[in-house]
mmCIF file of C-alpha atoms and ligand atoms in Angstrom:
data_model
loop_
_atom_site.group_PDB
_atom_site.id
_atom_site.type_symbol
_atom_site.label_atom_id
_atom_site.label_comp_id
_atom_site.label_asym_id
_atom_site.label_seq_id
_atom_site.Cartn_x
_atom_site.Cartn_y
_atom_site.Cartn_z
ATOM 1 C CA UNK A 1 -26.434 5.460 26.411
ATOM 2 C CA UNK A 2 -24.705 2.296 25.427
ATOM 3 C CA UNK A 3 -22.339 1.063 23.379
ATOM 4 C CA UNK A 4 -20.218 0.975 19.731
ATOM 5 C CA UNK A 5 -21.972 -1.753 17.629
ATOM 6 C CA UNK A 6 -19.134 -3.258 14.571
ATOM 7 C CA UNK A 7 -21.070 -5.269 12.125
ATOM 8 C CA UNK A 8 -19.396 -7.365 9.649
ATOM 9 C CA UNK A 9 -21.067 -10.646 7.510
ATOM 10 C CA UNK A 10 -18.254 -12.950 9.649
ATOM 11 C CA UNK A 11 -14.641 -12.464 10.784
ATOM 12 C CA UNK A 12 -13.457 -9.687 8.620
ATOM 13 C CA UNK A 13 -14.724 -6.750 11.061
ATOM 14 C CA UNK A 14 -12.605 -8.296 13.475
ATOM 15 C CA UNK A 15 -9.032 -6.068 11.319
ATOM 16 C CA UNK A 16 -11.017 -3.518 11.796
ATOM 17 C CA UNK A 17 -12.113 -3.932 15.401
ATOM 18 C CA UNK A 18 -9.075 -4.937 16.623
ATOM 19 C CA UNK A 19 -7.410 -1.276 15.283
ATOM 20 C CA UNK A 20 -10.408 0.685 16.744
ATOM 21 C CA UNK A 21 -9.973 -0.891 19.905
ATOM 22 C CA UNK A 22 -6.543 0.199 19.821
ATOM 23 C CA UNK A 23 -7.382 3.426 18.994
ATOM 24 C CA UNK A 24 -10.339 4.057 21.348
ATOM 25 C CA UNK A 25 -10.068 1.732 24.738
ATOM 26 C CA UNK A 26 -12.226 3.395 26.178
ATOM 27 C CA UNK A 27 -15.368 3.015 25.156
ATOM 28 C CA UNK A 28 -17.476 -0.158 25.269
ATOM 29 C CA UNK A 29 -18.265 -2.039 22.460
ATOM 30 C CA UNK A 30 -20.725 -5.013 20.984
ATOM 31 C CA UNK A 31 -18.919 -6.888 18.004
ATOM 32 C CA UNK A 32 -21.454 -8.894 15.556
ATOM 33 C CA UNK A 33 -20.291 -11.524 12.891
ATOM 34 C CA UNK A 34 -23.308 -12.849 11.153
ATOM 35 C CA UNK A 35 -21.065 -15.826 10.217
ATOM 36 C CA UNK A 36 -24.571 -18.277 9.581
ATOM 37 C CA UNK A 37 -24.681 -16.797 6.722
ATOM 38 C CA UNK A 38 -21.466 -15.834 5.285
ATOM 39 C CA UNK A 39 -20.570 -15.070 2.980
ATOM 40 C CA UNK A 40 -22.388 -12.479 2.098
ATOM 41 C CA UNK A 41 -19.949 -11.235 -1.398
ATOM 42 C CA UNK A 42 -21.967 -13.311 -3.605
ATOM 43 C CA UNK A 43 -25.262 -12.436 -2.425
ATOM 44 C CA UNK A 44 -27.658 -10.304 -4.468
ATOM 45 C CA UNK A 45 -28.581 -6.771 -3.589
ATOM 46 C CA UNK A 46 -31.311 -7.684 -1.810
ATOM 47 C CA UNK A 47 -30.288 -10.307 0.974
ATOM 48 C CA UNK A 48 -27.189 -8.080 1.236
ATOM 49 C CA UNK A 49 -29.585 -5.231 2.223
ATOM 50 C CA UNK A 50 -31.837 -7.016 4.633
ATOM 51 C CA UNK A 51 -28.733 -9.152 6.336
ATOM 52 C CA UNK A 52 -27.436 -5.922 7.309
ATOM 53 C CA UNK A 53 -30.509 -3.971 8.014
ATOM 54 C CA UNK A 54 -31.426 -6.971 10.103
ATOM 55 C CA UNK A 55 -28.301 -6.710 12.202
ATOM 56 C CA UNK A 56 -28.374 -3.108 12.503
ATOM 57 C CA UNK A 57 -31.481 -3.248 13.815
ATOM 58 C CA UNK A 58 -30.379 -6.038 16.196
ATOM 59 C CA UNK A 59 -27.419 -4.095 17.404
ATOM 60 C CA UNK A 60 -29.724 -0.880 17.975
ATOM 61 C CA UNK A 61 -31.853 -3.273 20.373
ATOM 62 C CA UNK A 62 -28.952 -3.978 22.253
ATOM 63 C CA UNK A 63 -28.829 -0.281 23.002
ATOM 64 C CA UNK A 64 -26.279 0.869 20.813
ATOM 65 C CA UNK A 65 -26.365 4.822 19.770
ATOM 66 C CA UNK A 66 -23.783 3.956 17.263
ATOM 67 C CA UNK A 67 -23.054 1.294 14.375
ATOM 68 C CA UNK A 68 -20.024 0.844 12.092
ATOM 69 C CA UNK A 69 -20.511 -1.745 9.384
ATOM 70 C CA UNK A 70 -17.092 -3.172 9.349
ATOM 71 C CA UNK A 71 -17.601 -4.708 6.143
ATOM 72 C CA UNK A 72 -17.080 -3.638 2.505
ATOM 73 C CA UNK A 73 -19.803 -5.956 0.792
ATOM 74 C CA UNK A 74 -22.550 -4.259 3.554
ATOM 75 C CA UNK A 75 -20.896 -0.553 3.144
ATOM 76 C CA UNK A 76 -21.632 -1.302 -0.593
ATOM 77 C CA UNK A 77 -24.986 -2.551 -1.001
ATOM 78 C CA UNK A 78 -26.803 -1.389 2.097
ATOM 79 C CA UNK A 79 -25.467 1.341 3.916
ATOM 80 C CA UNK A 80 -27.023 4.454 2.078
ATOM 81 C CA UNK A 81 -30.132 3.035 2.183
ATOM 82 C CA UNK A 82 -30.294 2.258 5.882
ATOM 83 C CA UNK A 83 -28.813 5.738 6.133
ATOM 84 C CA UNK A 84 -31.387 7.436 3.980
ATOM 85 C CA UNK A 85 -34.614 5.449 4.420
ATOM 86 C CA UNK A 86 -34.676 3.002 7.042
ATOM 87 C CA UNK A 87 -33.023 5.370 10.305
ATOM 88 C CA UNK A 88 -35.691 8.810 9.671
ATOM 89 C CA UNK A 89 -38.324 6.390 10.021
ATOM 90 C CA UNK A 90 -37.114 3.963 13.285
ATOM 91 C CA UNK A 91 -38.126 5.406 17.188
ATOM 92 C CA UNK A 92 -35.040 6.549 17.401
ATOM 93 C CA UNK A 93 -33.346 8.214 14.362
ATOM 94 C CA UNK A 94 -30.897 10.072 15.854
ATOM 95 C CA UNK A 95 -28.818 6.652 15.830
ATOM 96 C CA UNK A 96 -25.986 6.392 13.317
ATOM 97 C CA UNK A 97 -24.304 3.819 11.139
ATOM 98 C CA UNK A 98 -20.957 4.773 9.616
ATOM 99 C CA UNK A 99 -19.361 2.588 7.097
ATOM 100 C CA UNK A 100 -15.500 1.739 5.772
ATOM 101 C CA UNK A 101 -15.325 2.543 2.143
ATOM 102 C CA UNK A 102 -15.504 6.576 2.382
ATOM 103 C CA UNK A 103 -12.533 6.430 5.037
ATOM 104 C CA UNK A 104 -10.448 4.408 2.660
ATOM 105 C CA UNK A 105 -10.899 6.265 0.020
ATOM 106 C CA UNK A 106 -9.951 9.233 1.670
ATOM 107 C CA UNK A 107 -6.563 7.915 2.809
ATOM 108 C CA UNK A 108 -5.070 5.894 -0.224
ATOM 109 C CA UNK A 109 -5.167 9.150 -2.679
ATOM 110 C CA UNK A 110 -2.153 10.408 -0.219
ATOM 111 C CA UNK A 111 -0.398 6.573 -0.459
ATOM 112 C CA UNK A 112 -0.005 6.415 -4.179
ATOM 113 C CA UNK A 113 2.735 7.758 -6.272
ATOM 114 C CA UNK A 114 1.834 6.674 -9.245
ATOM 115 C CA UNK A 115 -1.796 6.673 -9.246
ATOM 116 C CA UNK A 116 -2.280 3.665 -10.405
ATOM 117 C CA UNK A 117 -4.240 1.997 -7.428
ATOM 118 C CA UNK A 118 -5.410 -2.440 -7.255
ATOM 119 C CA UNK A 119 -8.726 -3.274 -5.258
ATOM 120 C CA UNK A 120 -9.428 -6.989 -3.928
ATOM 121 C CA UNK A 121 -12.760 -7.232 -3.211
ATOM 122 C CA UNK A 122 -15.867 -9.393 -3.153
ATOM 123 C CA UNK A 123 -17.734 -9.693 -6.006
ATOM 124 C CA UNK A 124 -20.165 -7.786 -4.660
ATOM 125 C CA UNK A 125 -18.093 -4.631 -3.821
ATOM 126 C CA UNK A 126 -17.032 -4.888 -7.042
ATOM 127 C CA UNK A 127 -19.666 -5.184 -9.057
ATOM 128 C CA UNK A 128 -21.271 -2.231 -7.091
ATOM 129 C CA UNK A 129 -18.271 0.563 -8.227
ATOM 130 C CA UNK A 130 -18.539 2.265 -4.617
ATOM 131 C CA UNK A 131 -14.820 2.621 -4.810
ATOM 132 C CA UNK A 132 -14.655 3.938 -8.734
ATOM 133 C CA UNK A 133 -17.272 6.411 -7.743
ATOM 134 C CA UNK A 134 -15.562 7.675 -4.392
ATOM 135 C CA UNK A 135 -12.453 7.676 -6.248
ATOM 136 C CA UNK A 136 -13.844 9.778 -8.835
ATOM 137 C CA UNK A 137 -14.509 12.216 -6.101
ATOM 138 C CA UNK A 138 -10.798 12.129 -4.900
ATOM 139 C CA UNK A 139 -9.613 13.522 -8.361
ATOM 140 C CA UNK A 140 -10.091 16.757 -8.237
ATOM 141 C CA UNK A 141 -7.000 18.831 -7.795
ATOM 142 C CA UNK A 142 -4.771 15.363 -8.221
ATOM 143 C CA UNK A 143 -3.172 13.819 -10.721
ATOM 144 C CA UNK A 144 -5.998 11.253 -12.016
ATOM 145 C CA UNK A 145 -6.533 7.881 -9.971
ATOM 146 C CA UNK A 146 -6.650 4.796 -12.099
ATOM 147 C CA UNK A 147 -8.250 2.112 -10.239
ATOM 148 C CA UNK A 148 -8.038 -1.470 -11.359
ATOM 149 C CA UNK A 149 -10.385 -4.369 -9.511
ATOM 150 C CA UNK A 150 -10.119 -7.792 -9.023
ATOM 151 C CA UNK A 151 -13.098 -10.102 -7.857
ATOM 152 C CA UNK A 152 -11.591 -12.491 -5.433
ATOM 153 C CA UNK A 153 -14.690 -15.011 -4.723
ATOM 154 C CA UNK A 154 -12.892 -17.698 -3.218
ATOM 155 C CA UNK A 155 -10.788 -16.081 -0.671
ATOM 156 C CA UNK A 156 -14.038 -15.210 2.326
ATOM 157 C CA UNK A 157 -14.921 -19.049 2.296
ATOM 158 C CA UNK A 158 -11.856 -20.183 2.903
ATOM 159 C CA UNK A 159 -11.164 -17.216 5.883
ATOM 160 C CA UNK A 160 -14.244 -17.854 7.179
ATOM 161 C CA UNK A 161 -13.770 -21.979 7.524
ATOM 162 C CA UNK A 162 -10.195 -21.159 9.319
ATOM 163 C CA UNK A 163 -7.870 -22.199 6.395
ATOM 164 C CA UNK A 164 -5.864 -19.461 5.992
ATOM 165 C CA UNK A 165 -2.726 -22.081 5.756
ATOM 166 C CA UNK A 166 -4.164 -23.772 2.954
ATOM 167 C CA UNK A 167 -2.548 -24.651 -0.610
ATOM 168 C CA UNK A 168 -5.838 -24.051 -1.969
ATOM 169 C CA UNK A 169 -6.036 -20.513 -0.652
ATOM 170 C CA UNK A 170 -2.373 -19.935 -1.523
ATOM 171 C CA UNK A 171 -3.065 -20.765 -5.267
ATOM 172 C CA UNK A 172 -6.609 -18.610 -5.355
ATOM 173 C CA UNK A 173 -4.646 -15.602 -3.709
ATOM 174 C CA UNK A 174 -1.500 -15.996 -6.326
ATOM 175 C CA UNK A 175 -4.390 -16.787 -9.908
ATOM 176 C CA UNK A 176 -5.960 -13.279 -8.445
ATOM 177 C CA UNK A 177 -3.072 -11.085 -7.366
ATOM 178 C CA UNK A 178 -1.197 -12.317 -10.827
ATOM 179 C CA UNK A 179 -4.295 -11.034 -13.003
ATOM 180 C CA UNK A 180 -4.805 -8.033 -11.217
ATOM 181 C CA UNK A 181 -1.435 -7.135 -11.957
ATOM 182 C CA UNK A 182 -1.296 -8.293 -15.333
ATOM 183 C CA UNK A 183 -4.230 -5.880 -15.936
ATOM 184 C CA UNK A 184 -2.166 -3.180 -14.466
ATOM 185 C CA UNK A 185 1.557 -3.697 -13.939
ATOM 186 C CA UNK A 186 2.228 0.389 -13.088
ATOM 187 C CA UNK A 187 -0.134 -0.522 -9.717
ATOM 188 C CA UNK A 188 1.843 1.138 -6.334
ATOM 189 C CA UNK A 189 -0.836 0.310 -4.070
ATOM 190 C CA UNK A 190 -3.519 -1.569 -3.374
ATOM 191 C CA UNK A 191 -6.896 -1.596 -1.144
ATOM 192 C CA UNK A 192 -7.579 -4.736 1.023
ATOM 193 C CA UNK A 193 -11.313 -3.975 0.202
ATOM 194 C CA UNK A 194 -12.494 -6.705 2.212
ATOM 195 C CA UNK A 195 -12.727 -6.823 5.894
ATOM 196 C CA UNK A 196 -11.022 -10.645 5.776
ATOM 197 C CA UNK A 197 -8.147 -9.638 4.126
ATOM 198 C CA UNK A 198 -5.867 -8.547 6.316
ATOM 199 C CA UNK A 199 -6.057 -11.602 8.195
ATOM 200 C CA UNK A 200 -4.145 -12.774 5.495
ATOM 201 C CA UNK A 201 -1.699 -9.864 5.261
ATOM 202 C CA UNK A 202 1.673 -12.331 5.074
ATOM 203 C CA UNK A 203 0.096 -14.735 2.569
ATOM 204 C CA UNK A 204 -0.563 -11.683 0.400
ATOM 205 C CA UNK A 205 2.939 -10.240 1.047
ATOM 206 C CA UNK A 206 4.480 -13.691 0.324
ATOM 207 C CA UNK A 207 2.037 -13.809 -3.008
ATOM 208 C CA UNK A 208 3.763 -10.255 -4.041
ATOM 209 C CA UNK A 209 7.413 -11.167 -3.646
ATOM 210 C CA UNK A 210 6.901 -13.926 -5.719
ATOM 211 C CA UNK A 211 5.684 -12.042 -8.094
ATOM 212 C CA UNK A 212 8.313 -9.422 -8.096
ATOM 213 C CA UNK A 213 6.166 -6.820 -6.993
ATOM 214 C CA UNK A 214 7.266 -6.171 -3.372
ATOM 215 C CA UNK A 215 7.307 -2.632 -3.496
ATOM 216 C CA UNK A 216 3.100 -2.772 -3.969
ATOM 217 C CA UNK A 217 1.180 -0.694 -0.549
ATOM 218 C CA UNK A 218 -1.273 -2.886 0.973
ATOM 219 C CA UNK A 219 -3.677 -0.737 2.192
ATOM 220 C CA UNK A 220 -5.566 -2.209 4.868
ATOM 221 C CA UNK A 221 -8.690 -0.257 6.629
ATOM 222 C CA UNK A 222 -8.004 -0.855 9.931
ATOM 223 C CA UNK A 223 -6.185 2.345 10.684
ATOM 224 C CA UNK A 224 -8.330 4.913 8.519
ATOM 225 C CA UNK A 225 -11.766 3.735 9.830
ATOM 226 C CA UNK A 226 -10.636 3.870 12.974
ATOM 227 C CA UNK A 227 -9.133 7.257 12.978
ATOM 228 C CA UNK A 228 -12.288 8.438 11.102
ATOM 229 C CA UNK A 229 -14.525 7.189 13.730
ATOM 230 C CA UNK A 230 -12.374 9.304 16.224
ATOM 231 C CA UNK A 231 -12.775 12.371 14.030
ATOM 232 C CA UNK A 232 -16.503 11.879 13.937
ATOM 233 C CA UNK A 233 -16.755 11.469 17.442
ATOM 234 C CA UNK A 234 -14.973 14.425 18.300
ATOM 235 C CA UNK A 235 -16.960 16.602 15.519
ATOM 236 C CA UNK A 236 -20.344 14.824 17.136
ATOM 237 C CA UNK A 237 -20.215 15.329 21.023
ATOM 238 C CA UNK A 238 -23.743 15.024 20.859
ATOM 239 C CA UNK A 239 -23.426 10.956 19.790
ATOM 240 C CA UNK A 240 -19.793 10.636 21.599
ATOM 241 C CA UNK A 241 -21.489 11.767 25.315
ATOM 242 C CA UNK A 242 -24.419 8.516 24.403
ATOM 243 C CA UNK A 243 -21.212 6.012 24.260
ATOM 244 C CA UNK A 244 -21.080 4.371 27.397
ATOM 245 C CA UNK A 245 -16.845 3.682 28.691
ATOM 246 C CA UNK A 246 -16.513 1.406 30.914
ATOM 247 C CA UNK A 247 -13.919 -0.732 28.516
ATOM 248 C CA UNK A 248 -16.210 -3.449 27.739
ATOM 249 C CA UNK A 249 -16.417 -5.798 25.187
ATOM 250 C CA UNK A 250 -19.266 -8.740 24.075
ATOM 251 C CA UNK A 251 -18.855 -10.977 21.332
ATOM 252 C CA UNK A 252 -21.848 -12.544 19.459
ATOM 253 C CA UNK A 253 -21.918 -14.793 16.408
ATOM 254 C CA UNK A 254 -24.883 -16.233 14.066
ATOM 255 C CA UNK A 255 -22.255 -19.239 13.897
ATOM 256 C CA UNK A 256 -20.620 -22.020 15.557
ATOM 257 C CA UNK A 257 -19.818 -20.531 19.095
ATOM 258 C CA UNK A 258 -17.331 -22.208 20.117
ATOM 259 C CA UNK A 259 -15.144 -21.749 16.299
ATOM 260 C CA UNK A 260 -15.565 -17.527 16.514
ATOM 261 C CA UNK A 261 -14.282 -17.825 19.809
ATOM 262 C CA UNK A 262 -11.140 -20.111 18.731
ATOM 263 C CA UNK A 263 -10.795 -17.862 15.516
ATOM 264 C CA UNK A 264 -11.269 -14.434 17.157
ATOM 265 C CA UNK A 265 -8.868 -14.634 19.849
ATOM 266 C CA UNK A 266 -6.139 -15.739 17.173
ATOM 267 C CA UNK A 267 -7.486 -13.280 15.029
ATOM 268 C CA UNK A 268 -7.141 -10.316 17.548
ATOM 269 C CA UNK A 269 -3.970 -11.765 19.160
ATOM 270 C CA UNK A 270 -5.307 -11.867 22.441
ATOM 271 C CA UNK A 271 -3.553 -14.175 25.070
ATOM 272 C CA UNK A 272 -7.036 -14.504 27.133
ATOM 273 C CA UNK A 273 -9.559 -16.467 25.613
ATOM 274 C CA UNK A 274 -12.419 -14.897 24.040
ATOM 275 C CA UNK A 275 -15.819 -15.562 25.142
ATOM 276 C CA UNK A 276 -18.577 -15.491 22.750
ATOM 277 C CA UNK A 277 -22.344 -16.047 22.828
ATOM 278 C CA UNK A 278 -24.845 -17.051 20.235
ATOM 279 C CA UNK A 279 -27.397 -14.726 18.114
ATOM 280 C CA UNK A 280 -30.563 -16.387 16.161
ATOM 281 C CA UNK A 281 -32.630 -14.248 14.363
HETATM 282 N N1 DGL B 301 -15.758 -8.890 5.154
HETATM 283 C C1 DGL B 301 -16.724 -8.471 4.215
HETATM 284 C C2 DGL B 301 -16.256 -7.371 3.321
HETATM 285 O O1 DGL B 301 -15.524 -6.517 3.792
HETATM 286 C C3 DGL B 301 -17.613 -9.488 3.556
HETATM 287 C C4 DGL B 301 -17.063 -10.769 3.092
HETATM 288 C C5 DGL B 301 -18.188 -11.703 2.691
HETATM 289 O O2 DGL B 301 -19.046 -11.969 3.527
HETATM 290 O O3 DGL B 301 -18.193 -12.159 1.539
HETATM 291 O O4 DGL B 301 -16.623 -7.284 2.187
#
């Protein structure tokens, strides 16, 4: 038995911990942020794979039944293969790693009027068309899904290095946001398809209005991977009775210590400090 590992390459899988959490008190959970070596969106297939193999592995050790990558960029380029090659053969492969992209996908179809749906992504996530192909999945019986994406490189850095106040990130979220919708101006709706996002949910808002599209959906991914992880548990008693509850919660970070802890309790709007401890590998 032990607890809910949430993997993401820094920060980001904090939006999406924070709304689990919410969701689930109960159970106890281990939160990773390999923030030594974010970002991971420009990263090639590879290093994307083995980062995130690396950590699920790492999270497994620390005894948990369970891992949720809480990062796009990792859903993307590794998850399917951990799922399909890498967990038959470990000493345990009745473990599990869930990801965020399916649960998304699943949940915008029923935002959208128009069906004309934006993605912000990293460049990796992009590149890799997991959302065009789950889309594509989503059509049947609908009125077709036009997905438009936009690569937004810069935004992660400047999360993860705690300027989310900046001018500079200001003017890279209003040069992306303006070309995405100058691609497609019919877009209703559009994915935060990156974990960091939503972290910078009134930027983005303040971005739209000035563009005179304040009617646009954000669509973070908070909510539907978290009420997809409670589905799952309840249709898997078999991996919900192996999840310890005692309403616990460590922290650990390939980065600076003492920044994730600064960053994470603003982040998660907690009034108690949060304590963190440090992971090599
Ligand atoms: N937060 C991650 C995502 O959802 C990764 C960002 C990065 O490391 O570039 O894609």
């Amino acid at each position: 038995m032990g607890p809910i590992g949430i993997f993401d390459s820094g920060f980001g899988g904090l939006s999406i911990f924070r709304e689990i959490h919410h969701l689930l008190p109960q159970y106890d959970y281990v939160f990773l942020g390999d923030n030594g070596r974010a970002p991971y969106g420009d990263r090639s297939f590879q290093e994307v794979f083995d980062f995130t193999n690396q950590a699920v592995r790492r999270l497994f050790d620390m005894g948990c039944p369970l891992v949720i990558l809480a990062c796009n960029t990792a859903s993307a380029k590794a998850l399917r293969n951990i799922q399909q090659n890498e967990l038959p053969h470990m000493d345990d492969p009745t473990r599990r790693v869930l990801g965020v992209i399916r649960p998304t996908v699943e949940r915008v179809s029923n935002l959208t009027y128009s069906g004309h749906i934006g993605l912000v992504a990293t460049r990796a996530t992009v590149s890799s068309q997991s959302y065009d192909m789950e889309l594509a999945k989503q059509q049947a019986g609908q009125f077709p899904i036009i997905l438009t994406s936009r690569a937004c490189p810069k935004w992660v850095p400047l999360i993860e290095s705690g300027q989310l106040n900046s001018p500079e990130l200001y003017r890279e979220v209003k040069a992306d946001l303006s070309v995405l919708l100058e691609a497609d101006p019919e877009i209703d709706t559009i994915i935060l398809g990156c974990t960091h996002y939503p972290l910078i949910t009134s930027l983005i808002q303040q971005v739209l209005q000035e563009l005179d599209h304040p009617e646009i959906i954000l669509m973070p991914q908070g909510t539907p991977v978290s009420y997809s992880l409670k589905d799952y548990l309840l249709r898997h008693p078999e991996m919900e009775c192996r999840l310890t509850k005692n309403a616990q919660t460590r922290y650990y970070t390939t980065g600076d210590v003492e920044q994730f802890e600064q960053l994470a309790t603003l982040f998660l709007g907690h009034t108690e400090h949060i304590r963190a401890e440090a992971v090599t590998w």
